[in-house]
PDB file of C-alpha atoms and ligand atoms in Angstrom:
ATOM      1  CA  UNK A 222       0.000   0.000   0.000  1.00  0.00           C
ATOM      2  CA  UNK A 223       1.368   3.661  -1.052  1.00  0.00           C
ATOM      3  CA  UNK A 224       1.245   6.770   0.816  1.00  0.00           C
ATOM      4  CA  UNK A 225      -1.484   7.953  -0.588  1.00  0.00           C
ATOM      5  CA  UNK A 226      -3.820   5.017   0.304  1.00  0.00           C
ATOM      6  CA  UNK A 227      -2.232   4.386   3.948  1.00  0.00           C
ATOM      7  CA  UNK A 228      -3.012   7.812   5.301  1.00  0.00           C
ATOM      8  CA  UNK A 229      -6.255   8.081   3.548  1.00  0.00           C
ATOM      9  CA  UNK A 230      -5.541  11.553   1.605  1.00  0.00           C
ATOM     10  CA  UNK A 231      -7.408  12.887  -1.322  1.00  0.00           C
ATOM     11  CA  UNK A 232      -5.728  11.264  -4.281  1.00  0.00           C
ATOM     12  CA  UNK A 233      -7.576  10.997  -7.987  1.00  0.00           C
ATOM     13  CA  UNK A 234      -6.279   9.312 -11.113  1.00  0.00           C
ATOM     14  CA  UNK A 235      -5.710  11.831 -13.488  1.00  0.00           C
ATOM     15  CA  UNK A 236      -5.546  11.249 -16.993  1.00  0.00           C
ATOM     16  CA  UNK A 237      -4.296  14.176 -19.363  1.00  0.00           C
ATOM     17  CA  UNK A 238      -5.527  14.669 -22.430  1.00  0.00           C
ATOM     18  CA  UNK A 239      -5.470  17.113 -24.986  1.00  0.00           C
ATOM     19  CA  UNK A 240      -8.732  18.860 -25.763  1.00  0.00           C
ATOM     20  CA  UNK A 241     -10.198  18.104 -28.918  1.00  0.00           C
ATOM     21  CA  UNK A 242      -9.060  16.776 -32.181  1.00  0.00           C
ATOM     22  CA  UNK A 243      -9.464  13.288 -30.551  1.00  0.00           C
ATOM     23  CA  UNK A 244     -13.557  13.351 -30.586  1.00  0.00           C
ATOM     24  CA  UNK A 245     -16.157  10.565 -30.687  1.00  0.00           C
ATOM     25  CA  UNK A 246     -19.186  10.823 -33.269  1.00  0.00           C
ATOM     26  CA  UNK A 247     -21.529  10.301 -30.366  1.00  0.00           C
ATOM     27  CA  UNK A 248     -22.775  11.601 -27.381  1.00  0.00           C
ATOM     28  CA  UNK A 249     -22.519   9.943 -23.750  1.00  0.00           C
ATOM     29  CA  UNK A 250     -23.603  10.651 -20.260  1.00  0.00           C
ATOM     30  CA  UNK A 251     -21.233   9.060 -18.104  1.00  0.00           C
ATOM     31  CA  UNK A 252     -18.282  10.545 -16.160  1.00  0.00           C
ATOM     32  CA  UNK A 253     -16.183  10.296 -19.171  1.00  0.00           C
ATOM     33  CA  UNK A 254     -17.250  12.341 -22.022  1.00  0.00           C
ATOM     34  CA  UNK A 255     -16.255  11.626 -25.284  1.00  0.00           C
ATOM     35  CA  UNK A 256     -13.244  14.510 -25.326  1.00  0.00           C
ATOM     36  CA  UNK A 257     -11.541  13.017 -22.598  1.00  0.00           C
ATOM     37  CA  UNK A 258     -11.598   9.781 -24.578  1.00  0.00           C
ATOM     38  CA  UNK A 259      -8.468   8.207 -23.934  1.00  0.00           C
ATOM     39  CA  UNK A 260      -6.008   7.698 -26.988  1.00  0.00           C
ATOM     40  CA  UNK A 261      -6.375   3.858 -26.764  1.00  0.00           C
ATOM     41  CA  UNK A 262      -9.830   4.123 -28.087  1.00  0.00           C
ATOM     42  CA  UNK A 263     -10.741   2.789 -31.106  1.00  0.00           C
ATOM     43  CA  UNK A 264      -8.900   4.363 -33.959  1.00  0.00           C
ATOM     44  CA  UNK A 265     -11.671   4.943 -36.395  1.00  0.00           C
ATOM     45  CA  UNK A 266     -12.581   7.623 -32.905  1.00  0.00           C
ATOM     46  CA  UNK A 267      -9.582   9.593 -33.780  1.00  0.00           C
ATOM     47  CA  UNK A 268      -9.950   9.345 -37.559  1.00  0.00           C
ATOM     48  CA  UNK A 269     -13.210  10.518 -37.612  1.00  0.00           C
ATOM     49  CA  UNK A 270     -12.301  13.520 -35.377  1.00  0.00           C
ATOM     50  CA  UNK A 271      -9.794  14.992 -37.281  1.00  0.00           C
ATOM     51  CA  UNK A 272      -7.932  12.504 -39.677  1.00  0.00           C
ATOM     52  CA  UNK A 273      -5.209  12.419 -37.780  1.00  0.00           C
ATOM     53  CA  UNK A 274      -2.976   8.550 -38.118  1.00  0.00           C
ATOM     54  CA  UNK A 275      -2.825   7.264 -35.519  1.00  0.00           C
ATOM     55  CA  UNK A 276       0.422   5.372 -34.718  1.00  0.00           C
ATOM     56  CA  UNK A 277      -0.260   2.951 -31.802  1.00  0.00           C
ATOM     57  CA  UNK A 278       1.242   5.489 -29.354  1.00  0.00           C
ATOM     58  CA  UNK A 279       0.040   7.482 -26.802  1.00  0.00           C
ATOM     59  CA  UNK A 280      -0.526  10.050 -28.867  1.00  0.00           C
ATOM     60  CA  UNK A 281      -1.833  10.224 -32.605  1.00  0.00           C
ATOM     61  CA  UNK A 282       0.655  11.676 -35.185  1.00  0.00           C
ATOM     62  CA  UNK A 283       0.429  15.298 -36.279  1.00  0.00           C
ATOM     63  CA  UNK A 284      -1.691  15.697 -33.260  1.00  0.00           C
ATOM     64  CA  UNK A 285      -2.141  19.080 -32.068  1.00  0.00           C
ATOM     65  CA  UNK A 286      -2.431  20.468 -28.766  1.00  0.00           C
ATOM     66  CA  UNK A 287      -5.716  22.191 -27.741  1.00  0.00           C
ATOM     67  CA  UNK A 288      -5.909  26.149 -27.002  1.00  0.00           C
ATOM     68  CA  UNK A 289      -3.179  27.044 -30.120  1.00  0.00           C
ATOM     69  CA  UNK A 290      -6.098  27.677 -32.273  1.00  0.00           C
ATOM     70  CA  UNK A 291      -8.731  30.589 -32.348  1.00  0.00           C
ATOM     71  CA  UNK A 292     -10.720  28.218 -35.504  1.00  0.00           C
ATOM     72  CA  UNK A 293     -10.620  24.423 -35.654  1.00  0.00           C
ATOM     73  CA  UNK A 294     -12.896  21.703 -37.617  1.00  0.00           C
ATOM     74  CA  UNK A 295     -15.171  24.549 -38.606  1.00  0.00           C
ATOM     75  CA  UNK A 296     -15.811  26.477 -35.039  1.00  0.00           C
ATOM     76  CA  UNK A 297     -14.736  29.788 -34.605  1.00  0.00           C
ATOM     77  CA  UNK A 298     -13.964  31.833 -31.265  1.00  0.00           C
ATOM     78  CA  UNK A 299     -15.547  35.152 -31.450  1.00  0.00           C
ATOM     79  CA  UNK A 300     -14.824  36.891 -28.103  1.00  0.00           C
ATOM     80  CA  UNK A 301     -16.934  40.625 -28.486  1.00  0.00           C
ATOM     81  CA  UNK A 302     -13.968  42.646 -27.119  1.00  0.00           C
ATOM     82  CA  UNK A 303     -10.567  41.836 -26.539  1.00  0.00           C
ATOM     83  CA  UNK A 304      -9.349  44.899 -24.853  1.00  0.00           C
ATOM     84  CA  UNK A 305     -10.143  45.209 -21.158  1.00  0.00           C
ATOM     85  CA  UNK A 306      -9.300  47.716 -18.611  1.00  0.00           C
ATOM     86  CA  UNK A 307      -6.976  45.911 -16.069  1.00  0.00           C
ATOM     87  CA  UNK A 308      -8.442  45.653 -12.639  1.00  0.00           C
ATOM     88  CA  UNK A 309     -12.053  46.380 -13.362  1.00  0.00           C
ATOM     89  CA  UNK A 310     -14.834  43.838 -13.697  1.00  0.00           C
ATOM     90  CA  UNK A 311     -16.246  43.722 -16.980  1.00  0.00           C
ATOM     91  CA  UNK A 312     -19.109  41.662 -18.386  1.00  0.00           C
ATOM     92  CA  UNK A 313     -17.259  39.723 -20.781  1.00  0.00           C
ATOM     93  CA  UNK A 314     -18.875  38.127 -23.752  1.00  0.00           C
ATOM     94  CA  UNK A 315     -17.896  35.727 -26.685  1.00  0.00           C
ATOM     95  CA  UNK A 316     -19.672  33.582 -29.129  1.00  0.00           C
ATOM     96  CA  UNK A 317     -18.275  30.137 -31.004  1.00  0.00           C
ATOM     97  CA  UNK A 318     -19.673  30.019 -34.542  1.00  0.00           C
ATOM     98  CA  UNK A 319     -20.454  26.512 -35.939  1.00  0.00           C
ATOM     99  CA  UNK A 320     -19.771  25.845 -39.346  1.00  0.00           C
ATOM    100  CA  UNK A 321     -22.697  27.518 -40.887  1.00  0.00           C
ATOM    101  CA  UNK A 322     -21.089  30.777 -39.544  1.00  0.00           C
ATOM    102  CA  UNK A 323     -24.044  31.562 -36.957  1.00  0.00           C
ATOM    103  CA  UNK A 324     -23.126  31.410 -33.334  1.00  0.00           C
ATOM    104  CA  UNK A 325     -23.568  27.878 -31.627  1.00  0.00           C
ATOM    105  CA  UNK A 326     -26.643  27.770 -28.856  1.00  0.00           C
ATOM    106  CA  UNK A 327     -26.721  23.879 -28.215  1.00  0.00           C
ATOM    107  CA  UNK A 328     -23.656  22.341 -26.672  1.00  0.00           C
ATOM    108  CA  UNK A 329     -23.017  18.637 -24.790  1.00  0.00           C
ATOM    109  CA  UNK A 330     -22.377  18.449 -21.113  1.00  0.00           C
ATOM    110  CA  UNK A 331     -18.946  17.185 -19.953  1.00  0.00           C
ATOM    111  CA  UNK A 332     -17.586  18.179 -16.370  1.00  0.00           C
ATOM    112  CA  UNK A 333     -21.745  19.197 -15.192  1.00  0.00           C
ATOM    113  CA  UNK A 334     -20.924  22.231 -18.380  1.00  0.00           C
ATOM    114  CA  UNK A 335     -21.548  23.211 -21.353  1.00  0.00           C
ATOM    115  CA  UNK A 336     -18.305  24.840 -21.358  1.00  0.00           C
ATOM    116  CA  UNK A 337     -15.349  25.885 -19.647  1.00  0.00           C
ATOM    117  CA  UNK A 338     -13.656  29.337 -19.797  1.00  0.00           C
ATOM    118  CA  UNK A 339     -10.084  29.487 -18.717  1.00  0.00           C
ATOM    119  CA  UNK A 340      -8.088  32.197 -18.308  1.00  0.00           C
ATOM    120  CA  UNK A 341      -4.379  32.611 -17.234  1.00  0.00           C
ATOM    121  CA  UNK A 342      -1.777  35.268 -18.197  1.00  0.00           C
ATOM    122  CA  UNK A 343       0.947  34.628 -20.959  1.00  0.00           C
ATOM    123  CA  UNK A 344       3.234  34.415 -18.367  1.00  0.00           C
ATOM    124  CA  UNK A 345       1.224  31.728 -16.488  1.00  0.00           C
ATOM    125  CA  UNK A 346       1.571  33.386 -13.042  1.00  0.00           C
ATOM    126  CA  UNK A 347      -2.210  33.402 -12.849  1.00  0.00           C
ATOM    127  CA  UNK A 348      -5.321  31.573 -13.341  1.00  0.00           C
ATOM    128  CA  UNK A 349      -9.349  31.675 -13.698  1.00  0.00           C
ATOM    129  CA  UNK A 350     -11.630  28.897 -14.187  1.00  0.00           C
ATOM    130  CA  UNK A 351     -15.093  30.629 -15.155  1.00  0.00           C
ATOM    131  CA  UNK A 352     -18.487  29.247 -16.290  1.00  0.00           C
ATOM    132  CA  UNK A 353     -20.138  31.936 -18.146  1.00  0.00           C
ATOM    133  CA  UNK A 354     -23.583  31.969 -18.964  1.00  0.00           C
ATOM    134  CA  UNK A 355     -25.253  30.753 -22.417  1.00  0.00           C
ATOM    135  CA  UNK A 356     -27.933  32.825 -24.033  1.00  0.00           C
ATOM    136  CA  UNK A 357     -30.681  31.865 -26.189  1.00  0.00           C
ATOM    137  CA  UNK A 358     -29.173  33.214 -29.076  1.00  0.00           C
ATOM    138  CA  UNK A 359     -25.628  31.378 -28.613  1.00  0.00           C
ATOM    139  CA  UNK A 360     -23.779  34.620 -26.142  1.00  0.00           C
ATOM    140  CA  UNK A 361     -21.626  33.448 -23.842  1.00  0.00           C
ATOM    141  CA  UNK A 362     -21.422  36.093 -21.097  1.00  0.00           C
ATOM    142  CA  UNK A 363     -19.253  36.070 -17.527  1.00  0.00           C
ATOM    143  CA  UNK A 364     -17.752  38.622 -15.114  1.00  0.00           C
ATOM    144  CA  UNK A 365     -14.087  38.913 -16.081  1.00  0.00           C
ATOM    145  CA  UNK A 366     -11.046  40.729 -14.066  1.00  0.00           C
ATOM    146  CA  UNK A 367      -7.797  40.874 -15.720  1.00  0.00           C
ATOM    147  CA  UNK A 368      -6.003  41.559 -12.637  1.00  0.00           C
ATOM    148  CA  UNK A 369      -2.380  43.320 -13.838  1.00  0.00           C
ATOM    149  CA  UNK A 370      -1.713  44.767 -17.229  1.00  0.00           C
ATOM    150  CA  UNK A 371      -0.609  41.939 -19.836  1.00  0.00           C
ATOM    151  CA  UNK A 372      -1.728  39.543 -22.501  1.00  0.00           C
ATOM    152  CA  UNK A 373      -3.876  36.869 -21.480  1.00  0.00           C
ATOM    153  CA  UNK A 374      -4.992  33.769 -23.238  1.00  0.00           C
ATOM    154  CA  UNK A 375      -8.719  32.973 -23.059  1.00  0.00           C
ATOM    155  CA  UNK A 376      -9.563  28.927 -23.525  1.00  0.00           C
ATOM    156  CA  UNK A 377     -12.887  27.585 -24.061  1.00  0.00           C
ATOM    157  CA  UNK A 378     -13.151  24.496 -23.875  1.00  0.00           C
ATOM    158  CA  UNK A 379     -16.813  22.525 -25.394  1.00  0.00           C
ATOM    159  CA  UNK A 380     -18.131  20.323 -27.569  1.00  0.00           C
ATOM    160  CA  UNK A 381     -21.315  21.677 -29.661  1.00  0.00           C
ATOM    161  CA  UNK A 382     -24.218  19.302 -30.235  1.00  0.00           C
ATOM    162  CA  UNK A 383     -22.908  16.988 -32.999  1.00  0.00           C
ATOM    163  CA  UNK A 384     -19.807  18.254 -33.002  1.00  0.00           C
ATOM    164  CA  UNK A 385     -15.787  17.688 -32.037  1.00  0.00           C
ATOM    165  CA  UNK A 386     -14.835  18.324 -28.538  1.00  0.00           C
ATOM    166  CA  UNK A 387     -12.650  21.466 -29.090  1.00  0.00           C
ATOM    167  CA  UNK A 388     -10.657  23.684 -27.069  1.00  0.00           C
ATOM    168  CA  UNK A 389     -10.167  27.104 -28.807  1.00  0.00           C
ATOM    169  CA  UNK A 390      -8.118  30.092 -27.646  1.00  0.00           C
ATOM    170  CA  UNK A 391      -7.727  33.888 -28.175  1.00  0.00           C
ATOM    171  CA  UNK A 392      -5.686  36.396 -27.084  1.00  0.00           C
ATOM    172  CA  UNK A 393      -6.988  39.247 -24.194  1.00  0.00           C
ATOM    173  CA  UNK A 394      -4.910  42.705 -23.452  1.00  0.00           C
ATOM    174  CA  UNK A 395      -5.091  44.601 -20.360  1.00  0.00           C
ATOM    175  CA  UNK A 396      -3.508  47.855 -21.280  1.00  0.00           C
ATOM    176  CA  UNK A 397      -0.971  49.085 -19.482  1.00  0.00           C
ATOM    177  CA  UNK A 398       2.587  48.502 -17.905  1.00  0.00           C
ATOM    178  CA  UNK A 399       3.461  44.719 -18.576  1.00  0.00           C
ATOM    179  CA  UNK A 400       5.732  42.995 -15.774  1.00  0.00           C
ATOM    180  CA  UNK A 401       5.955  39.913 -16.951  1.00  0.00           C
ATOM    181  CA  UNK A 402       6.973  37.090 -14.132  1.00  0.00           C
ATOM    182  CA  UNK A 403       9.495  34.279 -14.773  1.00  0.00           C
ATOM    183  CA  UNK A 404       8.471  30.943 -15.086  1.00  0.00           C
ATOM    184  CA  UNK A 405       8.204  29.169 -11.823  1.00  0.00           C
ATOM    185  CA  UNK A 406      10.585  26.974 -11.203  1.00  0.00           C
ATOM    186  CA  UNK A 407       9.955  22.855 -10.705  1.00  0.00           C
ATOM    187  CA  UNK A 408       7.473  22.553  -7.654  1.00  0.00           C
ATOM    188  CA  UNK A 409       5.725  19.931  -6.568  1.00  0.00           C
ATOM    189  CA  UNK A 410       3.950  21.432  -3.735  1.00  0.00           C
ATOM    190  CA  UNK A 411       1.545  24.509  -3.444  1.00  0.00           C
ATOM    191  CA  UNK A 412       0.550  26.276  -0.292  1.00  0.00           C
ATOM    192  CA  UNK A 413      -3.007  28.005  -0.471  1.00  0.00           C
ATOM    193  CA  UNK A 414      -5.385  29.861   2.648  1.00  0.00           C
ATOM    194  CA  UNK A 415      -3.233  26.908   4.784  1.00  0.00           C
ATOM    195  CA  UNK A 416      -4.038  23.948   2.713  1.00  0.00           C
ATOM    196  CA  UNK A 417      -0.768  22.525   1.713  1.00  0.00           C
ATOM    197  CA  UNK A 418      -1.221  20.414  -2.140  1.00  0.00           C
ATOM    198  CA  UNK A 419       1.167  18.144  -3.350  1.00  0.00           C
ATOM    199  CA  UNK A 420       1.557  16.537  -6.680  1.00  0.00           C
ATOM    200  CA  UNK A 421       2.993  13.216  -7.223  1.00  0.00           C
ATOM    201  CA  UNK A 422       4.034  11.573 -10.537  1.00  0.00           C
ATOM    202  CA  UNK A 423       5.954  12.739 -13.626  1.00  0.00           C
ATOM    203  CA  UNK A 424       5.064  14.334 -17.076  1.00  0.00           C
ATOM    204  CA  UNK A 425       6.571  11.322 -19.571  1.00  0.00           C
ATOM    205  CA  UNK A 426       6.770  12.739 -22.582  1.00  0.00           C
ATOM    206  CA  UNK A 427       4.950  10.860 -25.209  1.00  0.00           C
ATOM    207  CA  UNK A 428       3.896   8.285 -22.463  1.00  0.00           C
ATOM    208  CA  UNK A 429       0.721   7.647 -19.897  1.00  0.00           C
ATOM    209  CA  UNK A 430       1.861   8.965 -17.046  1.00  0.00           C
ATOM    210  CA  UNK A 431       0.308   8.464 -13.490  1.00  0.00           C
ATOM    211  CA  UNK A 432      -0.107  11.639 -11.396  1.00  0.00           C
ATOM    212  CA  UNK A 433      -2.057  12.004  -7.886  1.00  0.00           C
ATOM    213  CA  UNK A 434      -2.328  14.892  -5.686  1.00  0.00           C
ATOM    214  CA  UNK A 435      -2.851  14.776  -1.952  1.00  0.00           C
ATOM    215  CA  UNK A 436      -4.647  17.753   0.016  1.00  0.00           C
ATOM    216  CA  UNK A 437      -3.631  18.269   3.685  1.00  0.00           C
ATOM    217  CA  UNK A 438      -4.094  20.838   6.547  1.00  0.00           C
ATOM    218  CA  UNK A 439      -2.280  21.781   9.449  1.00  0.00           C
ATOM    219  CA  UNK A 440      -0.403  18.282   9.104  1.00  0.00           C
ATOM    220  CA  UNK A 441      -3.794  16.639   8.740  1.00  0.00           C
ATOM    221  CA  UNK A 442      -4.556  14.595   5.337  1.00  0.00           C
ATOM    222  CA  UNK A 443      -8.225  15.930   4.175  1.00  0.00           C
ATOM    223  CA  UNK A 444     -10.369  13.452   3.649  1.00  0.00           C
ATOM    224  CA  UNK A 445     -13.361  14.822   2.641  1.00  0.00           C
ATOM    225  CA  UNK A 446     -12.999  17.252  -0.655  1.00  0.00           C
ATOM    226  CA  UNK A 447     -16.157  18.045  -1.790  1.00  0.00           C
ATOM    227  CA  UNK A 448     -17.192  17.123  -5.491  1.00  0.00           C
ATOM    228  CA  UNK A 449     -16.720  20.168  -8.111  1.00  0.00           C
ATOM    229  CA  UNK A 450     -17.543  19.552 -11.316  1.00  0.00           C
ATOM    230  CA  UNK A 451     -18.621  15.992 -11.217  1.00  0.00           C
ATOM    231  CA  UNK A 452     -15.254  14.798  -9.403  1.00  0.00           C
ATOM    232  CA  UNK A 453     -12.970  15.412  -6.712  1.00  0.00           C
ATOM    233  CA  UNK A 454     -10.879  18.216  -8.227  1.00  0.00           C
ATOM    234  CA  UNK A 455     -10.100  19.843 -11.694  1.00  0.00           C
ATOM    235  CA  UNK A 456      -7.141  20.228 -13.243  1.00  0.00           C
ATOM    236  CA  UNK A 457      -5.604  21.884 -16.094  1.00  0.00           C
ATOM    237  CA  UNK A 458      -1.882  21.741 -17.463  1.00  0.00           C
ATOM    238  CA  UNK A 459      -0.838  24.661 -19.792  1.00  0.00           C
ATOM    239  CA  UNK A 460       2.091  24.463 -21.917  1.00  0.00           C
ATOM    240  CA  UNK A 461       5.560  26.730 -21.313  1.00  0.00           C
ATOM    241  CA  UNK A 462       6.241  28.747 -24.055  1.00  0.00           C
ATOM    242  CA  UNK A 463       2.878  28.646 -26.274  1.00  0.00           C
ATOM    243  CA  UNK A 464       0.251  28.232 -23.752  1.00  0.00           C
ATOM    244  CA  UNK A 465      -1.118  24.592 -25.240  1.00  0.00           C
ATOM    245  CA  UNK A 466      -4.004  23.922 -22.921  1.00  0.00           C
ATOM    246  CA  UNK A 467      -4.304  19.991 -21.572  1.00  0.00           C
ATOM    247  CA  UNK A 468      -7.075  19.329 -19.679  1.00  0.00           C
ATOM    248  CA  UNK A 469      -6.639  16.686 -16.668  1.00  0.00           C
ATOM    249  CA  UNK A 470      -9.334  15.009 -15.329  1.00  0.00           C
ATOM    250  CA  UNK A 471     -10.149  12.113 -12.635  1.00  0.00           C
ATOM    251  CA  UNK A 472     -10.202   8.410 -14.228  1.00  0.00           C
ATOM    252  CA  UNK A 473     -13.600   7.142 -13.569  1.00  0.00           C
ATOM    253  CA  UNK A 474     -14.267   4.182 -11.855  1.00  0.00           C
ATOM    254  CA  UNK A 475     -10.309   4.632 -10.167  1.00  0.00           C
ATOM    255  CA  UNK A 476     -10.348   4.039  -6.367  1.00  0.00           C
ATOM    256  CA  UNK A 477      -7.821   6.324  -5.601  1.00  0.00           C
ATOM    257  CA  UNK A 478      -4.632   4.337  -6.201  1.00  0.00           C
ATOM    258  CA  UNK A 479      -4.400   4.511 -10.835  1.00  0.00           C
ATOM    259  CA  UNK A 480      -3.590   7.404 -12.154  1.00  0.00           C
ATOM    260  CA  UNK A 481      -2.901   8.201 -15.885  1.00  0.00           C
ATOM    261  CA  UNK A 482      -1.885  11.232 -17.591  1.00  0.00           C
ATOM    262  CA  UNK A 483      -0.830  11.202 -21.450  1.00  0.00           C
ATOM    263  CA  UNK A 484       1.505  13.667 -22.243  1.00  0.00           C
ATOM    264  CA  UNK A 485       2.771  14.445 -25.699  1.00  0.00           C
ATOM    265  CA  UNK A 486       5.780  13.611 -26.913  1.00  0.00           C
ATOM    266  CA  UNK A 487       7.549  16.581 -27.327  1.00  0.00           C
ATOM    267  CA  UNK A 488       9.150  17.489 -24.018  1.00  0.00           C
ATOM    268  CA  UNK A 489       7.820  20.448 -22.465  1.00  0.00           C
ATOM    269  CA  UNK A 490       7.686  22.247 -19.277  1.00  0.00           C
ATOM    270  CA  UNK A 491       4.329  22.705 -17.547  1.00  0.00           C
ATOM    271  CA  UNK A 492       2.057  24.861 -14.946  1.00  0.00           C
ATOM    272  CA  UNK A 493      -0.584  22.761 -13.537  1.00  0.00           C
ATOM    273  CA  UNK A 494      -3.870  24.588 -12.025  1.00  0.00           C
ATOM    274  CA  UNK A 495      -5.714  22.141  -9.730  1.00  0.00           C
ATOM    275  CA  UNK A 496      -8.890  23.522  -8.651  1.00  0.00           C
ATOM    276  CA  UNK A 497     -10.498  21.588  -5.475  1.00  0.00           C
ATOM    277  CA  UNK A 498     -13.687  22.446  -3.243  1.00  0.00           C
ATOM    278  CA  UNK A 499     -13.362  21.901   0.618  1.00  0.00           C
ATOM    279  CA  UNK A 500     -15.654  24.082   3.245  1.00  0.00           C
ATOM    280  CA  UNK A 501     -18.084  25.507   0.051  1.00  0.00           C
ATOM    281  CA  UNK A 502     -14.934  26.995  -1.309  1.00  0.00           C
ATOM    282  CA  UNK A 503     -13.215  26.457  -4.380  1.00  0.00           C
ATOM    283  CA  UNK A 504      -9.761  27.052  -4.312  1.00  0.00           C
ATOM    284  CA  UNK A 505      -6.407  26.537  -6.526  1.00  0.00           C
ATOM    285  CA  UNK A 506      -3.451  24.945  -6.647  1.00  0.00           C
ATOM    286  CA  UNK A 507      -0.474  25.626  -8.971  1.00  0.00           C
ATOM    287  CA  UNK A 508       2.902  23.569  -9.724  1.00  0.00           C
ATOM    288  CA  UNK A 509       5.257  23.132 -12.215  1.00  0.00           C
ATOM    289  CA  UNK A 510       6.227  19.969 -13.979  1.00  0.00           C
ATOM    290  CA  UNK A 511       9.218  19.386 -16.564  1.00  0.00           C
ATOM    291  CA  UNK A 512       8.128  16.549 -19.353  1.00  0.00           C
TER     292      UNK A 512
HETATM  293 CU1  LIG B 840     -15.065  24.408 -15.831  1.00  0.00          CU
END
């Protein structure tokens, strides 16, 4: 028996996977939705997705990462303005048009959402998970701070009815005097409001990969994280260097002990955002893994 299982801590199998470009031409309800497939699915999956060969490895050939693109498979990020004042809350609103060029107003569930917004700085020393709010007529609206002056990437991350499971990005600005931070350095561990969070496991390049995290406080394992979003944490990996978004889920049907991540197989360095609910409140995580 591990660590992990002897002293009873949080720990959930994570498997990474890039979003999109990996989709299957149906729709399911269980814990796994069909963008987190795994890249051991059936290969006609992947094919049908986005042609891409797929090689018997981890990873399909010519794969690419989620977030690079603003426009993928015929859906189109259209964020209303790109330009917001740093500091000040703005009602922030975007729209992804479907192939016919008209915004998109019915999307599949995965993660108890239609879609995921994530937001983090080009120099990755931030992070915002928001779920905005769909409209009748397809607009995507949410309360957005971009804290300090900078570019930020948007992600959102969705599958439309019928369609691929994408993540698209775009670029934000925040006018003003840029500062950018360095990269953090390797760290396993993050301190946050006295929670201390550790992640265990390695990013193999072109390999599954097991990773777990463990949530303690004041010396004491936690042992009862409350569910957000359908599991017992979120977490998100974004790419040194161009931002590529992974998105890093719990394995279903795991009991704590297998973990899984695939990784591509270009090494890479990484900042990890895991977002966990304990007391009603959600808070994050950050590390920084070398692949
Ligand atoms: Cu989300």
């Amino acid at each position: 028996m591990n660590t992990v299982t002897k002293l009873g801590v949080f720990a959930a199998g994570l498997a990474v996977v890039f979003g999109g470009a990996h989709a299957v031409g149906q729709t399911q309800e269980d814990d796994l939705p069909r963008r987190y497939a795994d890249y051991s699915a059936e290969p006609e999956e992947h094919a049908e997705a986005g042609g891409h060969a797929h090689e018997g490895s981890a990873e399909p050939a010519g794969h690419v990462p989620g977030g690079l693109q603003i426009s993928q498979d015929g859906y189109r990020l259209r964020p209303v303005t790109t330009t917001l004042k740093p500091g000040e809350r703005h009602d922030f609103s975007f729209h992804v048009l479907g192939p016919d060029g008209e915004p998109v107003t019915a999307y599949q569930v995965a993660h108890e959402k239609k879609l995921h917004l994530i937001v983090a700085p080009r120099d990755l020393g931030g992070f915002q998970h928001l779920h905005p709010e769909l409209a009748p007529d397809g607009t995507w609206t949410t309360p957005l701070t971009l804290p300090e002056p900078g570019t930020y990437r948007m992600y959102a991350d969705f599958a439309a009815e019928g369609g691929p499971a994408l993540t698209l990005g775009a670029d934000l600005t925040a006018q003003g005097d840029f500062r950018p931070d360095p990269f953090p350095e390797t760290s396993r561990t993050s301190e946050v409001d006295g929670y201390t969070v550790t992640l265990q496991g390695e990013m193999n390049p072109g390999q599954p990969s097991p990773l777990s995290i463990t949530v303690s406080k004041d010396g004491e394992p936690v042992g009862d994280l409350e569910p957000y979003l359908g599991a017992q944490g979120h977490l998100v990996a974004l790419r040194a260097g161009d931002l590529a978004y992974l998105h890093v889920h719990p394995m279903s049907g795991m009991t704590g002990v297998v973990f899984m991540a695939e990784v591509p197989r270009e090494g890479g360095s990484y900042r990890l955002f895991f977002d966990f609910k304990h007391g009603g409140e959600v808070r994050t995580a950050s590390f920084t893994l070398a692949g």
